[in-house]
Short mmCIF file of C-alpha atoms in Angstrom, two decimals:
data_model
loop_
_atom_site.label_atom_id
_atom_site.label_comp_id
_atom_site.label_asym_id
_atom_site.label_seq_id
_atom_site.Cartn_x
_atom_site.Cartn_y
_atom_site.Cartn_z
CA MET F 25 -4.37 -28.09 30.00
CA LYS F 26 -0.95 -27.08 30.62
CA ARG F 27 -0.35 -27.14 26.72
CA ARG F 28 -3.26 -25.29 26.19
CA ALA F 29 -2.15 -22.33 28.61
CA VAL F 30 1.62 -22.31 26.99
CA VAL F 31 -0.19 -22.15 23.54
CA LEU F 32 -2.44 -19.37 24.36
CA ILE F 33 0.04 -17.46 25.93
CA GLY F 34 2.42 -17.79 23.16
CA LEU F 35 -0.58 -16.41 20.91
CA MET F 36 -0.69 -13.32 23.05
CA LEU F 37 2.98 -12.79 23.26
CA SER F 38 2.87 -12.96 19.04
CA VAL F 39 -0.22 -10.23 19.20
CA ALA F 40 1.60 -8.27 21.34
CA LEU F 41 4.99 -8.04 19.33
CA ALA F 42 2.88 -7.11 16.66
CA GLN F 43 1.05 -4.40 17.82
CA ALA F 44 4.08 -2.94 19.92
CA GLY F 45 6.24 0.33 18.97
CA PHE F 46 9.39 -0.30 18.50
CA VAL F 47 11.95 -2.96 19.87
CA ALA F 48 15.67 -1.97 19.97
CA GLN F 49 19.20 -3.60 20.14
CA PRO F 50 21.19 -1.02 21.38
CA TYR F 51 25.30 -1.45 20.17
CA GLY F 52 25.94 -0.04 23.61
CA ASP F 53 24.32 2.27 26.03
CA GLN F 54 20.99 3.85 25.81
CA THR F 55 19.79 6.67 27.65
CA VAL F 56 16.27 7.36 28.80
CA ALA F 57 14.92 11.08 29.16
CA ALA F 58 12.55 12.37 31.38
CA ASP F 59 9.73 13.02 28.26
CA GLY F 60 10.84 8.85 27.32
CA SER F 61 12.66 9.53 24.79
CA VAL F 62 15.80 6.78 24.25
CA THR F 63 19.04 7.77 22.68
CA LEU F 64 21.17 4.92 21.71
CA GLN F 65 24.32 7.39 21.05
CA GLN F 66 26.30 3.97 19.77
CA GLY F 67 23.60 3.04 17.24
CA GLY F 68 21.30 0.00 16.70
CA VAL F 69 18.93 -2.10 15.47
CA ILE F 70 15.03 -0.62 15.86
CA ARG F 71 12.43 -3.29 14.79
CA ASP F 72 8.69 -1.61 14.33
CA ASN F 73 6.86 -5.02 13.99
CA LYS F 74 3.37 -3.78 13.29
CA ARG F 75 4.72 -1.68 10.20
CA GLY F 76 7.15 -4.62 9.10
CA TYR F 77 10.51 -2.76 9.15
CA SER F 78 13.94 -2.39 10.81
CA ILE F 79 16.37 0.47 10.78
CA ASP F 80 20.07 -0.31 11.64
CA ALA F 81 22.14 3.17 12.28
CA LYS F 82 25.29 4.17 13.97
CA PHE F 83 23.12 6.93 16.36
CA ILE F 84 19.23 6.23 16.90
CA GLN F 85 16.89 8.66 18.70
CA TYR F 86 13.48 7.89 19.14
CA LYS F 87 9.71 7.97 21.85
CA ASP F 88 7.45 5.18 21.00
CA ASN F 89 4.06 6.48 18.48
CA GLU F 90 5.84 9.28 18.01
CA PHE F 91 9.10 9.78 16.37
CA LEU F 92 12.27 8.53 15.47
CA LYS F 93 15.67 9.45 14.32
CA ALA F 94 18.80 7.92 12.93
CA THR F 95 22.25 8.31 11.15
CA ASP F 96 24.20 6.57 9.05
CA ALA F 97 20.99 4.62 8.80
CA LYS F 98 20.11 1.50 6.53
CA ILE F 99 16.38 0.72 6.56
CA LYS F 100 14.47 -2.57 5.10
CA ASN F 101 10.99 -3.56 5.20
CA ASN F 102 9.16 -6.69 4.69
CA THR F 103 8.32 -6.11 1.23
CA GLY F 104 11.78 -6.28 0.03
CA GLN F 105 12.94 -2.48 -0.10
CA THR F 106 15.87 -1.64 1.44
CA ILE F 107 17.35 2.29 1.49
CA ASN F 108 21.12 3.16 2.73
CA ALA F 109 21.06 6.82 3.54
CA LYS F 110 22.59 9.47 5.25
CA SER F 111 19.96 10.34 8.15
CA VAL F 112 16.61 9.91 8.82
CA ASP F 113 13.37 11.76 10.35
CA TYR F 114 10.27 10.13 11.03
CA THR F 115 7.28 11.45 12.32
CA ILE F 116 4.76 8.55 13.48
CA LYS F 117 1.71 10.37 13.24
CA ASN F 118 2.34 11.92 9.85
CA ASP F 119 3.34 8.30 8.80
CA ARG F 120 6.31 10.12 6.72
CA MET F 121 9.80 9.54 6.89
CA ASN F 122 12.30 11.57 5.49
CA ILE F 123 15.36 10.12 4.67
CA ALA F 124 18.88 12.42 3.60
CA GLY F 125 21.00 11.36 0.94
CA PRO F 126 22.80 10.69 -1.06
CA LEU F 127 21.21 7.06 -1.00
CA ALA F 128 20.94 4.33 -2.50
CA TYR F 129 17.83 2.35 -2.93
CA GLY F 130 16.60 -1.17 -4.26
CA ASP F 131 13.73 -3.82 -4.20
CA ASN F 132 12.61 -6.85 -5.85
CA ASN F 133 12.00 -4.83 -9.19
CA VAL F 134 14.75 -2.44 -9.47
CA LYS F 135 18.84 -2.69 -8.21
CA GLY F 136 21.28 0.23 -7.88
CA LEU F 137 19.33 3.20 -7.49
CA VAL F 138 20.17 6.55 -6.15
CA ALA F 139 18.84 9.71 -5.07
CA GLN F 140 19.39 13.14 -3.36
CA LYS F 141 16.74 12.32 -1.04
CA SER F 142 13.44 9.94 -0.21
CA VAL F 143 9.84 10.04 1.51
CA ALA F 144 8.81 6.52 2.60
CA TYR F 145 5.33 6.10 4.28
CA PRO F 146 5.76 3.24 6.00
CA ASP F 147 2.10 2.46 6.85
CA ARG F 148 1.02 2.64 2.86
CA LYS F 149 4.34 0.96 1.88
CA GLN F 150 4.91 3.81 -0.51
CA ILE F 151 8.46 5.38 -1.38
CA VAL F 152 9.39 8.37 -3.05
CA ALA F 153 12.93 9.12 -4.46
CA LEU F 154 13.75 13.03 -5.49
CA GLY F 155 17.31 15.01 -6.88
CA GLY F 156 19.27 13.06 -9.34
CA VAL F 157 17.50 9.88 -9.41
CA LYS F 158 19.15 7.42 -11.58
CA ALA F 159 18.63 2.90 -11.41
CA GLN F 160 21.07 0.56 -13.10
CA SER F 161 18.54 -2.07 -13.32
CA PRO F 162 16.15 -1.66 -15.51
CA SER F 163 18.67 1.31 -16.59
CA PHE F 164 16.41 4.92 -15.99
CA LYS F 165 16.45 8.44 -14.74
CA ALA F 166 13.72 10.89 -13.89
CA ASP F 167 13.05 14.41 -11.91
CA ALA F 168 11.22 12.06 -9.36
CA VAL F 169 10.12 8.14 -8.75
CA ALA F 170 7.38 6.55 -6.70
CA PHE F 171 7.16 3.20 -5.75
CA ASP F 172 4.12 1.43 -4.45
CA ALA F 173 5.29 -2.00 -2.96
CA ASN F 174 1.30 -3.39 -1.98
CA ARG F 175 0.84 -2.70 -5.78
CA ASN F 176 4.21 -3.71 -7.43
CA LEU F 177 4.38 -0.05 -8.96
CA ALA F 178 6.71 2.35 -10.09
CA PHE F 179 5.73 6.04 -11.23
CA LEU F 180 7.98 7.92 -13.05
CA TYR F 181 7.47 11.43 -13.32
CA GLY F 182 8.83 15.14 -15.22
CA ASN F 183 12.03 14.57 -17.67
CA PHE F 184 12.85 10.76 -17.74
CA GLU F 185 14.47 8.07 -19.55
CA TYR F 186 13.58 4.23 -19.43
CA THR F 187 15.10 1.72 -21.00
CA SER F 188 12.99 -1.48 -20.53
CA ASN F 189 14.42 -5.39 -20.41
CA ASP F 190 14.12 -5.57 -23.97
CA GLY F 191 16.37 -2.65 -25.14
CA LYS F 192 13.12 -0.19 -25.79
CA THR F 193 14.25 3.06 -24.35
CA ASN F 194 11.11 5.64 -23.34
CA ARG F 195 11.27 9.63 -22.92
CA GLY F 196 9.17 12.15 -21.52
CA ASN F 197 10.49 16.29 -21.86
CA SER F 198 8.11 17.64 -20.04
CA SER F 199 7.67 17.95 -16.23
CA GLU F 200 4.23 16.57 -16.36
CA SER F 201 5.57 13.50 -18.27
CA ALA F 202 4.77 10.17 -16.87
CA LEU F 203 5.70 6.63 -17.18
CA LEU F 204 4.09 3.74 -15.39
CA VAL F 205 5.48 0.13 -14.86
CA ASP F 206 3.50 -3.01 -13.43
CA TYR F 207 6.06 -5.33 -11.89
CA THR F 208 3.21 -7.97 -11.78
CA ASN F 209 4.96 -9.87 -14.16
CA LYS F 210 8.49 -9.62 -13.19
CA ASP F 211 9.62 -11.37 -16.25
CA LYS F 212 8.11 -8.68 -18.43
CA PRO F 213 7.00 -5.73 -17.12
CA LEU F 214 3.85 -3.56 -18.46
CA ILE F 215 5.14 0.03 -19.17
CA LYS F 216 2.76 2.40 -19.79
CA LEU F 217 2.84 6.30 -21.31
CA GLY F 218 0.97 9.77 -20.55
CA LYS F 219 -2.84 9.03 -21.02
CA ALA F 220 -2.51 5.54 -20.90
CA ILE F 221 -2.54 5.54 -17.42
CA SER F 222 -5.38 5.37 -15.87
CA ALA F 223 -6.49 9.10 -14.82
CA ASP F 224 -6.57 8.13 -10.82
CA VAL F 225 -3.23 6.09 -10.41
CA GLN F 226 -1.52 9.03 -11.92
CA ALA F 227 -3.38 11.92 -9.74
CA ASN F 228 -2.91 9.61 -6.98
CA PHE F 229 1.21 9.27 -7.91
CA VAL F 230 2.00 13.09 -8.61
CA LYS F 231 -0.24 13.81 -5.43
CA LEU F 232 2.13 11.56 -3.86
CA ILE F 233 5.39 13.05 -4.85
CA GLN F 234 4.01 16.61 -4.84
CA GLN F 235 3.47 16.29 -0.90
CA SER F 236 6.87 14.58 -0.66
CA ARG F 237 9.20 18.16 -2.05
#
């Protein structure tokens, strides 16, 4: 009976942590305002177990289930996406995290990407990079790039140049040019251009990019 009680308590704690808001590990003092917002003047690490990401920053201010702001931040999520950025402004009810750069991005498929700004949608595991977007591996540049971690997809939109692992280069020379990369097979990503992309997939990515600008 005692063992069952311990196991039950452990399960209850696991569920509580999974459903909890932010879990903070401050590097120094923290202050709590009358409205319930918390400020970590010396920064710290914030974890959101529900959405599966963490932010390590030099300054953090947050309020559970409402907002989070951070400067000089490193964002990591459980799908392998990481972003180093100047500032983060996250409105939770809108599932929108505005990330100001210049910033550096990487995931399990793309390395060494830089951009001027980004917008992340933690609930959907989607990220949009905008402004001077360039990546080292695979080598590409684009007006805008959207990533969907749940589906292992990257979508380049506008003027772009993408060089695949076999050395072949694809280019788009208009504001509505599109290229889709499916990384399901990491050793041989599937590349589709323009009309070869599903109309629904393309429309959803274009909408995501437009709402991120």
